[in-house]
Each structure stands twice: as C-alpha cells, then as structure tokens.
Short mmCIF file of C-alpha atoms and ligand atoms in Angstrom, two decimals:
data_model
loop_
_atom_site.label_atom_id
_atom_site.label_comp_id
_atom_site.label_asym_id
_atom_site.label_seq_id
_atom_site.Cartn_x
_atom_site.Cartn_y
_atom_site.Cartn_z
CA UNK A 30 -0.78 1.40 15.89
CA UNK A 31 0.27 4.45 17.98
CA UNK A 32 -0.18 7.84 16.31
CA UNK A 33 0.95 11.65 18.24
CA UNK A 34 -0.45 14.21 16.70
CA UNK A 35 1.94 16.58 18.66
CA UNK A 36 3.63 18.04 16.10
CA UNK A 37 0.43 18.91 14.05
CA UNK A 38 -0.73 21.39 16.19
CA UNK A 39 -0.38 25.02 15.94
CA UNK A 40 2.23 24.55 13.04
CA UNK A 41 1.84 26.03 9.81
CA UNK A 42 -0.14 24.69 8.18
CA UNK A 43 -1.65 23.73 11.44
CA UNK A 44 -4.41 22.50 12.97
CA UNK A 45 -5.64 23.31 17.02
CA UNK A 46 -7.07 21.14 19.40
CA UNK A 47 -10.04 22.85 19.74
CA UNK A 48 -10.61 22.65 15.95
CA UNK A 49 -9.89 18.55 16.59
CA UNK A 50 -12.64 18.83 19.08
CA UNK A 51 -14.37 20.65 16.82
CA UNK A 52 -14.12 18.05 14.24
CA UNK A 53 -14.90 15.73 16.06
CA UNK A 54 -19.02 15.80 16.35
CA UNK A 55 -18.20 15.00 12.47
CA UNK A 56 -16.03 12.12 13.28
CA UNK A 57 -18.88 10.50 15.29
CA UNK A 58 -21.40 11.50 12.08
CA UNK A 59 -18.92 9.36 9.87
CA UNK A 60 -18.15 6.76 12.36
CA UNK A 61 -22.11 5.87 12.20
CA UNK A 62 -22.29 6.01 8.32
CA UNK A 63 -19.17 3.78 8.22
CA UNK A 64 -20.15 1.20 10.49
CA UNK A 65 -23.74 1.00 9.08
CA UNK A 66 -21.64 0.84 5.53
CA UNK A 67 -19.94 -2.26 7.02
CA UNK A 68 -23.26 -3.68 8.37
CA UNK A 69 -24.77 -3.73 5.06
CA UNK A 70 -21.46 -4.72 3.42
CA UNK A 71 -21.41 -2.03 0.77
CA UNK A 72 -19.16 -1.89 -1.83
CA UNK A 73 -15.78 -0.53 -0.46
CA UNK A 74 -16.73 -0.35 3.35
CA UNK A 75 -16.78 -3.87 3.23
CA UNK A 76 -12.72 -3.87 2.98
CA UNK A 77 -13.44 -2.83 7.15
CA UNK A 78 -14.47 -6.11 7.70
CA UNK A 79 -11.98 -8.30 6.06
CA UNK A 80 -10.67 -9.23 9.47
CA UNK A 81 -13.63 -11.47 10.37
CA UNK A 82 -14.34 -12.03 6.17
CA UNK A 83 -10.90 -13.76 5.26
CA UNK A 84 -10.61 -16.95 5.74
CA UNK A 85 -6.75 -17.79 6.45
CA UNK A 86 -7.46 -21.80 5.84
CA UNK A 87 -9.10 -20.95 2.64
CA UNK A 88 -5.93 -19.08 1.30
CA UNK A 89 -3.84 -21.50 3.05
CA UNK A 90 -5.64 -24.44 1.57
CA UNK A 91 -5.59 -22.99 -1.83
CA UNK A 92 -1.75 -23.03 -2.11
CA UNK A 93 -0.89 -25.63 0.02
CA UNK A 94 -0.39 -27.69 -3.25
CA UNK A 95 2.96 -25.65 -3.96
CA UNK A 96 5.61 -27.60 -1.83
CA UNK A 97 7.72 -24.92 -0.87
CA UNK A 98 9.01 -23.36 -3.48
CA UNK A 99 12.38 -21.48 -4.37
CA UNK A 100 10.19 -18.41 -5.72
CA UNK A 101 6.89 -16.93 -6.16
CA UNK A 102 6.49 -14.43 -8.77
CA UNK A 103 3.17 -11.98 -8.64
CA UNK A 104 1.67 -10.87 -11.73
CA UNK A 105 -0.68 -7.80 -10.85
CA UNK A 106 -0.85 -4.21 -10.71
CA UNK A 107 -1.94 -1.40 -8.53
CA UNK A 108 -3.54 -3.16 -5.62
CA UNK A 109 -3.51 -6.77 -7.01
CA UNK A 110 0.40 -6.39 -6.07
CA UNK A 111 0.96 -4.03 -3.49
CA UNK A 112 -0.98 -5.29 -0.82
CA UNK A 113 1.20 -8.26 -0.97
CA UNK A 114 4.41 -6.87 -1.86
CA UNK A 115 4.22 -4.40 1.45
CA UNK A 116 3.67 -8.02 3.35
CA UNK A 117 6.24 -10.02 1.69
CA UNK A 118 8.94 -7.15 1.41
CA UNK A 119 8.80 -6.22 5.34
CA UNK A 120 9.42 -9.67 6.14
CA UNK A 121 11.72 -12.38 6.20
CA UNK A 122 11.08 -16.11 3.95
CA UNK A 123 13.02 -18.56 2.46
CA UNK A 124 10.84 -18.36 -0.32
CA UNK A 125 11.75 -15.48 -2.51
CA UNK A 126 8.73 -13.15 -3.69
CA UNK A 127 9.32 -11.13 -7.43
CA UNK A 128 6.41 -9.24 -8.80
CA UNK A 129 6.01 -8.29 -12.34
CA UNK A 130 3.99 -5.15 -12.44
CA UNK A 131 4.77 -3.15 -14.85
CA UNK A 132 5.64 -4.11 -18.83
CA UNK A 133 9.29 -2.76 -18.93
CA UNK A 134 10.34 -5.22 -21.36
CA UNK A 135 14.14 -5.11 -20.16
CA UNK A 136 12.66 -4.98 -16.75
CA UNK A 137 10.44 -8.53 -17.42
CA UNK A 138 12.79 -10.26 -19.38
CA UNK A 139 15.44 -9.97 -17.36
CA UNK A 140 13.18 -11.05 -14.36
CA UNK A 141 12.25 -14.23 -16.63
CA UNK A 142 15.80 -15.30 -17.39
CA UNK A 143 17.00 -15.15 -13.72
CA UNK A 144 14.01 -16.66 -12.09
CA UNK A 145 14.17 -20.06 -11.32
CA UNK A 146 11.17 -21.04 -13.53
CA UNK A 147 10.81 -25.21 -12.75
CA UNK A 148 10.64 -24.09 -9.20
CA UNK A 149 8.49 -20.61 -9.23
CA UNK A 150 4.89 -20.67 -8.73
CA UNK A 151 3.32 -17.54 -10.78
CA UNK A 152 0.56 -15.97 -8.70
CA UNK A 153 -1.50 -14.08 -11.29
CA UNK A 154 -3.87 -11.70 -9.34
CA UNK A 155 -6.49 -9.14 -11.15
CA UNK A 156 -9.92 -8.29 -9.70
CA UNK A 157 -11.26 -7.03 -13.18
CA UNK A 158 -9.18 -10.22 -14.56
CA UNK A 159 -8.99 -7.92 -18.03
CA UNK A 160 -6.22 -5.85 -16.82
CA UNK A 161 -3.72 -5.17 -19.91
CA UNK A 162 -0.76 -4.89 -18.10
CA UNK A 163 -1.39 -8.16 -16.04
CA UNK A 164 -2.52 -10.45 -19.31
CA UNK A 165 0.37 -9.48 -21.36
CA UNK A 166 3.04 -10.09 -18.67
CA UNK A 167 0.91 -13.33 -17.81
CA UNK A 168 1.33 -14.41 -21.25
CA UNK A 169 4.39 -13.63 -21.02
CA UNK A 170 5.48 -15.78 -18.09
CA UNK A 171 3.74 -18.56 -19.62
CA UNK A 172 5.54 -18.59 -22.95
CA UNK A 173 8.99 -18.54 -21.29
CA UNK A 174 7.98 -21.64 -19.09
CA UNK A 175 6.57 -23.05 -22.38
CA UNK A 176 10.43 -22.71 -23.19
CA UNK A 177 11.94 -23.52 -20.05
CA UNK A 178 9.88 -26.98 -20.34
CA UNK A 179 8.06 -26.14 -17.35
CA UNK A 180 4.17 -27.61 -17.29
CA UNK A 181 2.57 -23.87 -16.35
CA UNK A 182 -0.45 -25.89 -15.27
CA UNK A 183 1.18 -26.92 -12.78
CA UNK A 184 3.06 -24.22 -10.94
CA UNK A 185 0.25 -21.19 -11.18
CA UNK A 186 -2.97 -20.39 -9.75
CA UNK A 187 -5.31 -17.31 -10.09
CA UNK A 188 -6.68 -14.25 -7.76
CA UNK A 189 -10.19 -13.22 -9.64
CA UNK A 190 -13.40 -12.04 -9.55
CA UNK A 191 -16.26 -14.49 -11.16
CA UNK A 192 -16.03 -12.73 -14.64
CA UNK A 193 -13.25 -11.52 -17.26
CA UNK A 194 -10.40 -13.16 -19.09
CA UNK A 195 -8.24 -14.42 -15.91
CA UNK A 196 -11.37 -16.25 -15.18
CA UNK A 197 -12.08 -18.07 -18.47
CA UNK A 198 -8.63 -19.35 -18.04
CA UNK A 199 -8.78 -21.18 -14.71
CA UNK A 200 -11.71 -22.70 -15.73
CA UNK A 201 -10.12 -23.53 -19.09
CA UNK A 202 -6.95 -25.18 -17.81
CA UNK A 203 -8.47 -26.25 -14.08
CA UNK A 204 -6.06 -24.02 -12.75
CA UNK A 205 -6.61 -23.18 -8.69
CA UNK A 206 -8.18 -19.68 -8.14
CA UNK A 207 -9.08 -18.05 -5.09
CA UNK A 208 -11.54 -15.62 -5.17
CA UNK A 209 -11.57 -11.76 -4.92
CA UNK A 210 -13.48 -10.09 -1.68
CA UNK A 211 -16.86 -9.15 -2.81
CA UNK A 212 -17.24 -4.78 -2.65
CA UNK A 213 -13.44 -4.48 -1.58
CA UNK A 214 -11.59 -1.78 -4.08
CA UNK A 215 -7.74 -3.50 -5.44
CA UNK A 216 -6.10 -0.77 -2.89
CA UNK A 217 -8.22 -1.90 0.10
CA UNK A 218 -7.44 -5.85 -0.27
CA UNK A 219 -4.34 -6.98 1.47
CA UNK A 220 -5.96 -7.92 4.25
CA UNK A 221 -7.47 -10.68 1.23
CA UNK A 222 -6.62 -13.57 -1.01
CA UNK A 223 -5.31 -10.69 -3.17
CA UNK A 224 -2.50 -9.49 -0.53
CA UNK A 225 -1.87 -12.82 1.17
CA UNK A 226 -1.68 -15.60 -0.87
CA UNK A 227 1.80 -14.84 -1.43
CA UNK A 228 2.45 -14.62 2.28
CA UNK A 229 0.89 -18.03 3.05
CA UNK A 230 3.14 -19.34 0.10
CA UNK A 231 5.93 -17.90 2.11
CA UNK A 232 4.91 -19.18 5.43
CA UNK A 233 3.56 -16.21 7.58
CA UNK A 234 1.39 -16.09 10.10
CA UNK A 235 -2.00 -15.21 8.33
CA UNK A 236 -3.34 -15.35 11.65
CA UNK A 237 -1.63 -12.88 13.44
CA UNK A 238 -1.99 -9.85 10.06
CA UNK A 239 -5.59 -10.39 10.51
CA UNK A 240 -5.33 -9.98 14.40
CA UNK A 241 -3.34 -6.90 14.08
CA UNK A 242 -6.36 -5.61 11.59
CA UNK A 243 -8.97 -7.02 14.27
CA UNK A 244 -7.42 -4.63 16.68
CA UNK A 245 -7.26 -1.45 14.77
CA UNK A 246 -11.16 -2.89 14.10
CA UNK A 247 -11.95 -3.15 17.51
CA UNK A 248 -10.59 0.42 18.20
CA UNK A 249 -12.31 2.83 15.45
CA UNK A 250 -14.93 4.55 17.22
CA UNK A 251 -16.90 7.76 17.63
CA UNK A 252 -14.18 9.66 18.70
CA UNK A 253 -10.85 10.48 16.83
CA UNK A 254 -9.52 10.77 20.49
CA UNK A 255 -10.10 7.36 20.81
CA UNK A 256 -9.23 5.89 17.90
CA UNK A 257 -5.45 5.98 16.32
CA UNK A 258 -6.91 5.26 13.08
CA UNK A 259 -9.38 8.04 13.27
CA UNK A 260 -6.98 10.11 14.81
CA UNK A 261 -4.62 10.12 11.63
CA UNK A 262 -7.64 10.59 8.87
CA UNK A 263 -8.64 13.44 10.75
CA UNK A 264 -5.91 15.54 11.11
CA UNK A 265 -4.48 15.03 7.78
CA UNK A 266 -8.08 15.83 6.13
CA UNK A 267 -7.87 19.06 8.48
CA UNK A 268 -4.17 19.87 7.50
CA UNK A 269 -5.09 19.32 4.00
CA UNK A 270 -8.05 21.46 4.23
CA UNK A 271 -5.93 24.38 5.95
CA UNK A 272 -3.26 23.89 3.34
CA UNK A 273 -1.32 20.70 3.72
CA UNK A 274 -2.14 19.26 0.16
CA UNK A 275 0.75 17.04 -0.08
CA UNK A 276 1.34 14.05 2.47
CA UNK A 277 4.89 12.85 2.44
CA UNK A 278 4.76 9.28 4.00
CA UNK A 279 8.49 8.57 5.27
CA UNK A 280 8.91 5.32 7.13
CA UNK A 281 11.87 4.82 8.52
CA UNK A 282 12.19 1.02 7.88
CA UNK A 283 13.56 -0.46 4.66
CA UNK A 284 11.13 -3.31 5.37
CA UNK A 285 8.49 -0.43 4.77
CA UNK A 286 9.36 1.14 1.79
CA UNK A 287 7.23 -1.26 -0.26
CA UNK A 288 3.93 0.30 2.44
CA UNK A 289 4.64 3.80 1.38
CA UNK A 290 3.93 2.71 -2.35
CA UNK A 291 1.06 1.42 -1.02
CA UNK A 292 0.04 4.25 0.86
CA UNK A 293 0.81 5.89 -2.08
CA UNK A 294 -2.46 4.27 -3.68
CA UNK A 295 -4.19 3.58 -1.44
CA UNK A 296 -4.58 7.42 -0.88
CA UNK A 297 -4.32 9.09 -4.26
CA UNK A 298 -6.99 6.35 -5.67
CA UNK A 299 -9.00 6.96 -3.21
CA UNK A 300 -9.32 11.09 -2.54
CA UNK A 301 -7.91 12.25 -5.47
CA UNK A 302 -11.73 13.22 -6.67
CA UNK A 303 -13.32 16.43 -8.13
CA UNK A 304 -10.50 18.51 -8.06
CA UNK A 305 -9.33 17.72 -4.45
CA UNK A 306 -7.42 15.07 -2.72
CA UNK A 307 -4.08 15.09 -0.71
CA UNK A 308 -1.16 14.54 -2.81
CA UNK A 309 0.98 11.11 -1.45
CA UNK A 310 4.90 11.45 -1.70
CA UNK A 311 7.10 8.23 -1.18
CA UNK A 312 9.93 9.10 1.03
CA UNK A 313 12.07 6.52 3.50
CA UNK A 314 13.89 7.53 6.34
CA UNK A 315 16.81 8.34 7.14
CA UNK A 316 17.81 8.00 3.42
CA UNK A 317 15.43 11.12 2.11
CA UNK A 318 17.09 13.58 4.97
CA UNK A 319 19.61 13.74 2.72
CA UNK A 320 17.04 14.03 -0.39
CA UNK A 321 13.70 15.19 -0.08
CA UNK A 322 14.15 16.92 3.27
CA UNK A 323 15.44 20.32 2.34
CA UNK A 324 12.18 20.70 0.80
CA UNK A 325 9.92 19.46 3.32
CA UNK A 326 11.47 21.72 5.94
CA UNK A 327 12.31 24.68 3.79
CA UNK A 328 10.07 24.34 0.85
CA UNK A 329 6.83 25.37 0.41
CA UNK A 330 4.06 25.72 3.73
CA UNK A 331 1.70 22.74 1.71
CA UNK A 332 3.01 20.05 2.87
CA UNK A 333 2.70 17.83 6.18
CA UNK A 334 5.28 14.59 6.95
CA UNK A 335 4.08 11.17 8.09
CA UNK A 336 6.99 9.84 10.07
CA UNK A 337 6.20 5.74 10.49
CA UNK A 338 8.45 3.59 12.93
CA UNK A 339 8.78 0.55 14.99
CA UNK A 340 9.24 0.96 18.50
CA UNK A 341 11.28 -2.14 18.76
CA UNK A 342 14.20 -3.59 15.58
CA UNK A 343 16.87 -5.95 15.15
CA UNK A 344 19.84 -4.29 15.83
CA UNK A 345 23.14 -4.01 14.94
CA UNK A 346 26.44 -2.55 16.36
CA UNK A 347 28.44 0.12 15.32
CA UNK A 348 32.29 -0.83 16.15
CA UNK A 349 34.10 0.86 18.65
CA UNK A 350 36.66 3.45 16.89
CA UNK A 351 39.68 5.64 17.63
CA UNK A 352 38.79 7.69 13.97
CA UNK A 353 39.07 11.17 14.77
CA UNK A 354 35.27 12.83 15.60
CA UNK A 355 33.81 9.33 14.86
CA UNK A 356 33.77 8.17 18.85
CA UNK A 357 29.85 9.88 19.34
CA UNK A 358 29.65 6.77 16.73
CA UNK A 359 31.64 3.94 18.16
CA UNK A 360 30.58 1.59 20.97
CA UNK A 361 26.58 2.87 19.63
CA UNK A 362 24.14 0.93 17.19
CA UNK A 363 22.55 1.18 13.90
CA UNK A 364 19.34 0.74 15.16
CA UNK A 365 20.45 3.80 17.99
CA UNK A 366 20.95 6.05 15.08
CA UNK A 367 18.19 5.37 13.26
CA UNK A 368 16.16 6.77 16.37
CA UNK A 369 18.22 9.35 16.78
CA UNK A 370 17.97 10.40 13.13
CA UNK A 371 13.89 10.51 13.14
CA UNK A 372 13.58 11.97 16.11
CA UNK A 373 16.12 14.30 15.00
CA UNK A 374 13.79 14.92 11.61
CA UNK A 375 10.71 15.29 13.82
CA UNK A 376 12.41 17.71 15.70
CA UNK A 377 13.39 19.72 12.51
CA UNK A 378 10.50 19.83 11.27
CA UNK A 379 8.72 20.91 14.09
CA UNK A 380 11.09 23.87 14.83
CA UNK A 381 11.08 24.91 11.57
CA UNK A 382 6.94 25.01 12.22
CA UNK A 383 5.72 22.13 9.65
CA UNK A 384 2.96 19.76 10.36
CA UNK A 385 4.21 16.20 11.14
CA UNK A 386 2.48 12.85 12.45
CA UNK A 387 4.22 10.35 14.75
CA UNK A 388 2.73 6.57 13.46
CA UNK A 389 4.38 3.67 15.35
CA UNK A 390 3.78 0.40 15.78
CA UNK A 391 5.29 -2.28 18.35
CA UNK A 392 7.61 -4.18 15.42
CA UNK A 393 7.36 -4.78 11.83
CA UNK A 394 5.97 -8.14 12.24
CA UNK A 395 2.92 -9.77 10.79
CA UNK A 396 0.51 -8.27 13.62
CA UNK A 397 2.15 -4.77 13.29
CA UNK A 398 1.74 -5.41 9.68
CA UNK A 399 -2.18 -5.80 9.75
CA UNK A 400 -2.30 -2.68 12.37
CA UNK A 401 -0.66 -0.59 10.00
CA UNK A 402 -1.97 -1.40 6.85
CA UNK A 403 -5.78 -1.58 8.35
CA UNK A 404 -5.39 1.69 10.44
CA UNK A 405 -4.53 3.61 7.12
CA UNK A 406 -7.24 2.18 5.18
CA UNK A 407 -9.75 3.19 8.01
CA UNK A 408 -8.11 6.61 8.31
CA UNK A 409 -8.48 6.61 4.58
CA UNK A 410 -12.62 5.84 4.65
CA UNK A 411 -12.46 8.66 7.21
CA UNK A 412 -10.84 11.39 5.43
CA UNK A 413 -13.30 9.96 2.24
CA UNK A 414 -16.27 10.74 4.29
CA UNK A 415 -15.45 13.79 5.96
CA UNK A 416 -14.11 15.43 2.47
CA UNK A 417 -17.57 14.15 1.10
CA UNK A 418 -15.68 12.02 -1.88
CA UNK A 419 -16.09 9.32 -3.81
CA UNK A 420 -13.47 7.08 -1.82
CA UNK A 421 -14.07 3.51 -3.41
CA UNK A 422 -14.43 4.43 -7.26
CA UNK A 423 -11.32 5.11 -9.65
CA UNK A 424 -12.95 6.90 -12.50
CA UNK A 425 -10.12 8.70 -14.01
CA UNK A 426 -7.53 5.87 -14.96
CA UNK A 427 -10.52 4.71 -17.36
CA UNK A 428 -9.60 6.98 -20.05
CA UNK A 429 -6.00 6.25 -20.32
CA UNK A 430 -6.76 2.46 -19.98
CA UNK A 431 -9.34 2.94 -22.91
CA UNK A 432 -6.67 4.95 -24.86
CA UNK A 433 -3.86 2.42 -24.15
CA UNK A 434 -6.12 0.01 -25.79
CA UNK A 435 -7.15 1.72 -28.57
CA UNK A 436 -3.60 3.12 -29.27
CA UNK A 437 -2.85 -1.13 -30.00
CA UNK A 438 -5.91 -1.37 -31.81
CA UNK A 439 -7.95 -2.93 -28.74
CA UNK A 440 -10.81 -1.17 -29.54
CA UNK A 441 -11.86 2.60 -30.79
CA UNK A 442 -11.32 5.58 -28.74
CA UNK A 443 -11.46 8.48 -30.87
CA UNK A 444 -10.18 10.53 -27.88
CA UNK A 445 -6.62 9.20 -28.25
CA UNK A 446 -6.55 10.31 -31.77
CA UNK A 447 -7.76 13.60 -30.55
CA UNK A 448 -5.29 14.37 -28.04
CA UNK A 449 -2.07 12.67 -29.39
CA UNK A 450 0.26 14.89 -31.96
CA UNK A 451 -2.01 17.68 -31.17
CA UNK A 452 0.01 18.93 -28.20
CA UNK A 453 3.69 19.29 -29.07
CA UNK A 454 6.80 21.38 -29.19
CA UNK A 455 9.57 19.15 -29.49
CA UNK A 456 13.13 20.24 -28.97
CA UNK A 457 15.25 17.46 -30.23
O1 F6P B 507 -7.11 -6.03 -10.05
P1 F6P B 507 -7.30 -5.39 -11.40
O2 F6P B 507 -8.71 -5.41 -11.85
O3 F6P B 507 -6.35 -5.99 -12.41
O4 F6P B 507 -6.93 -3.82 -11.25
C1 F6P B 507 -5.62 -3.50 -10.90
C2 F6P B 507 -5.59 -2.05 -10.45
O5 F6P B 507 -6.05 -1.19 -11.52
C3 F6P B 507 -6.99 -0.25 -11.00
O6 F6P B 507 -8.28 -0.71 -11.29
C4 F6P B 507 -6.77 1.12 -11.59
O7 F6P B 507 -6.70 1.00 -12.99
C5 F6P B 507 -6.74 -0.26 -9.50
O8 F6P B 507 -7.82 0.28 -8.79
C6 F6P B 507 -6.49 -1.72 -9.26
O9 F6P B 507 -5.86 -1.97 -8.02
#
C-alpha cells in the first residue's frame, strides 16, 4: 500500500509537516502500546496478527467438502459479511458469491427464488451466533431448501464463536463450523475464517491476502514516516482533529466499492465513541464526480477525500472516432480515463484547498487485497489510540438491538416503549 499525503498539507482543513513531525513522538508512544497489545493478544489488537494466526489449510480444509459449486450465499451482517464481500466482489470466480444481510423481505425472497438452491452452499457467519438479523434470514434459507428438496445438511456450514444459537446448531445437525478468531472485533476479521471462507470456496489465493497483510505487518513501525499504514491513521486523526470530521472514502475501482462499505465500518464502529469519531462517506470514483463532488469541493471546510487506486488495471479501448469534439477520446482507453479523471479530482480538490489522501496499491488482486484491507485496520488502531477511544467495543448498537427485540416480544425493554409514539409530528 502506497499512501501521499501531499495534498493534506497546508489545505484547509490542513495539517503541516512539522505538526506530522510533531505527532509523531505520539506515533512511536502508540506503536509500543500496540505491539505490546499484539504480544499479549488482547482483545481487538489481536486482529494485527491474523497474518501469522490464520490458518489458510484450516479454512481450506473446512470447505473443501463443497465440490465447486454454482453459488455461495453468505448469511451475516456488519463484519460477518463485509470482510468477505470486499474479497469476493473485487475479484473474479466462477463461483458466484450472494450475501443476505439485511431482512428486506422483497430483497431475500427474491434472492431465494433465483438462487440456484441444489447447488448453493449457505455460509452462515455470526461471531455472537445470536444475531437477529442473521437467524431469521438463516431460517429463512433453510425453509426454502426444505421446499426446494434440498438436504440443508448438506450444503451449509457455520462461522462461530464457542457459544450462542449458531453454535447449538452445528453441533445439533453435525454441520462443519470453523471457528471465529479469538479477541478479533466482526469489522477487524477478513483477514479470518469470517472474511475468507467464501474466497477459498471460490478458489483464491488465501495465501497471497495474508502475504499482502504480512507486509503492511512487517512495515508498521515507530514512525508514521515509515509506515503507509501509520501514515494514513495519522493524518486523518490530525485532519479530523483540525476540522476534517467527515472522511469520504472514494475508490476508483468498481471492484472496490464493496471496501468502502467496509471502510465504512470498520471506521464508524470503531471511533465513533464519546461524542467524537470521523464520519465515513461511501463514494466511488469517477461515478460520484458527477454526485457527491460538488460538495466535497465546494461544500463545507469539514471534510477530507480518500482517493484509493490501483496503479496497474485491465484495460480496455476506447474506439477511434470521427464524432465531432470526441477525437481527445478516440484511439485512448478506459482505463486512460479513469487516471485521468482521479488525478483530475485530486487536482480539484487540491486547488480548491481541501484535504485529500493518495492510497494505491500495485493491482486489485488478492495480495493488494490483504495490503489494503490490513493497512486500514492498522491505521484504524492508530487513530483509536491516538484519539484515546475505545476502538474494539460497539456499545451503542446494543440499545437498538435490545429494542428490536423487545419491539417482537424478544424480551422487555421498557426503553422502546418509552421512546416510540412519544416523538412525532406526522404530516401525512
Ligand atoms: O458476528 P455477529 O456477532 O453476528 O455480529 C455482526 C455485527 O454486529 C455488530 O456486533 C454490531 O451490532 C458488529 O460489530 C458485528 O460485525
């Protein structure tokens, strides 16, 4: 991962290079409490060391059962799906990857009655294993392969911890389950049996993710000057802290759309503690310069742009043409104007004075794939410990998870009561 933090200097917000240097005596303070956090494997600094931790032949042995299928189909939520979806949607398979996470019943049934179900292994993936969302659409699934005539029993296996519901029901019907990472937060684990099962289903090179991770590993050190991961949790913590409070993450990649939701996550989850935290926006490039741009440039001074690219793409050519104006077009490629179009943004924004971050890696392979996705969850530890939060805990969706519950008679919650019909003014 390559990251220029050009175009976050002396912008507005900005940050200077002396105030990076400045920064950086704290950098080496949380680079020690990190790595001793890793040492002792402590709960969520122990997602740094899933590079040596996961075991590729474990996952790969796990699922070798399923012969190839036509589909796989994830049921999870949050970061029992996205760590594999980011994987699985920026590259290519013959094995077609669906994930049902969310309970849209138009959404899920629809899925259901396209999917392939005799040949579709279901993938059901919840650390807690008593997530609502993820029981309901498993039962779901099951009862329309009960239909379809298809033996469930036989086509899915489980991602859990020791404990909970998903648990009880492995052991109940034999079913094969691969464990979650011990002290490794849902957002952190795609480096894990959570985010790759799905890939070794769809033959990828498990090897190579967690080389691309070992790598990023290998390079965090005392120094945000020496370290790209560093380097990004740094600067956005001090853009955020000078004003930047919203991070607009903008790949420009289709294959990488699915990352920014995990970014998405992976950073809101994760900082969003106490009344402070850095606000993620999904954006994908060049589509949102004709969106979410105008904003970005011209908008508000609270906001700093993440511009993520591969150095090297598949191309394709853009036909010669004797259209009138269209020959700067002709004879040139797609992938030409997709460079030309994010340099072109990083350029904008920097004239017009806003805080951007150049992130690249070589290609959007499996190895750029673990360099990415492990050099934003170091930056993210980073920015935790220098904005003195809470980074592995998720406190706040309890209530609403309580309240969902209670609101379908799962259990009291008095709050629920308390708060709904209270607040309304409805214009109808
Ligand atoms: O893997 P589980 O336990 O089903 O949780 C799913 C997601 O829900 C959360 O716990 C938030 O409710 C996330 O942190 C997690 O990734």
């Amino acid at each position: 991962m390559y990251v220029d933090l050009g175009n976050a200097l002396g912008t507005t917000p900005g940050v200077s290079r002396e105030a990076l240097e400045r920064l950086d005596g704290r950098v080496a303070d949380a680079h020690e409490r990190i790595e001793q956090g890793r040492a002792d494997d402590e709960h969520g600094y122990a997602a740094l060391n899933l590079p040596e931790t996961t075991d590729p032949d474990e996952i790969r042995n796990a699922v070798s059962r399923f012969d190839d299928p036509e589909a796989v189909l994830t049921v999870g939520i949050g970061g029992s799906a996205l760590g594999a979806a980011t994987i699985s949607e920026a590259l290519d398979s013959d094995v077609d990857a669906y994930y049902l996470d969310n309970v849209d019943p138009e959404w899920v049934s629809g899925l259901l009655t396209d999917l392939p179900l005799d040949d579709t292994v279901v993938n059901v993936v919840s650390r807690s294993g008593t997530t609502a969302e993820t029981l309901a659409n498993f039962l779901v699934v099951r009862d329309a392969m009960d239909s379809a005539g298809v033996d469930w029993t036989e086509r899915t296996f489980v991602t859990t911890g020791e404990e909970g519901n998903l648990r009880d029901l492995a052991d109940k019907h034999d079913l094969p389950a691969l464990p979650v990472p011990d002290g490794v937060p849902g957002r952190f684990s795609a480096l894990s049996t959570v985010g790759m099962a799905v890939a070794a289903i769809q033959g990828h090179d498990l090897d190579a993710l967690l080389a691309g991770a070992a790598d990023e590993a290998d390079r965090l050190s005392g120094s945000l000057f020496e370290s790209p991961a560093y380097a990004y949790g740094a600067t956005t913590y001090a853009l955020d802290r000078r004003g930047a409070s919203i991070n607009a993450m903008m790949p420009y990649a289709e294959s990488l759309e699915y990352f920014a939701e995990w970014f998405a996550q992976l950073w809101a989850e994760s900082l969003g503690k106490d009344g402070v935290g850095q606000t993620p926006a999904r954006a994908l490039g060049a589509t949102d310069q004709h969106s979410q741009l105008q904003l970005y440039r011209a908008g508000p001074r609270d906001k700093l742009v993440t511009l993520v690219r591969p150095r090297e793409k598949e191309d394709a050519a853009i036909p010669e043409t004797d259209l009138e104006g269209l020959s700067y077009l002709g004879g040139s490629s797609l992938g030409e104007l997709l460079d030309a179009e994010f340099e072109a943004t990083e350029a904008s924004l920097a004239a017009a004075d806003c805080p951007n971050v150049r992130v690249e890696i070589d290609r959007v392979d499996e190895r750029g794939l673990g360099e990415l996705l492990y050099g934003m969850e170091a930056a993210c530890v980073l920015y935790g410990e220098l904005d003195t939060v809470s980074t592995f805990t998720q406190p706040a969706v309890e209530w609403g998870k309580k309240a969902a519950r209670g609101l379908l008679g799962g259990g009291d919650f008095e709050e629920a009561d308390a708060v709904s019909d209270k607040r309304r003014l409805k214009i109808e």
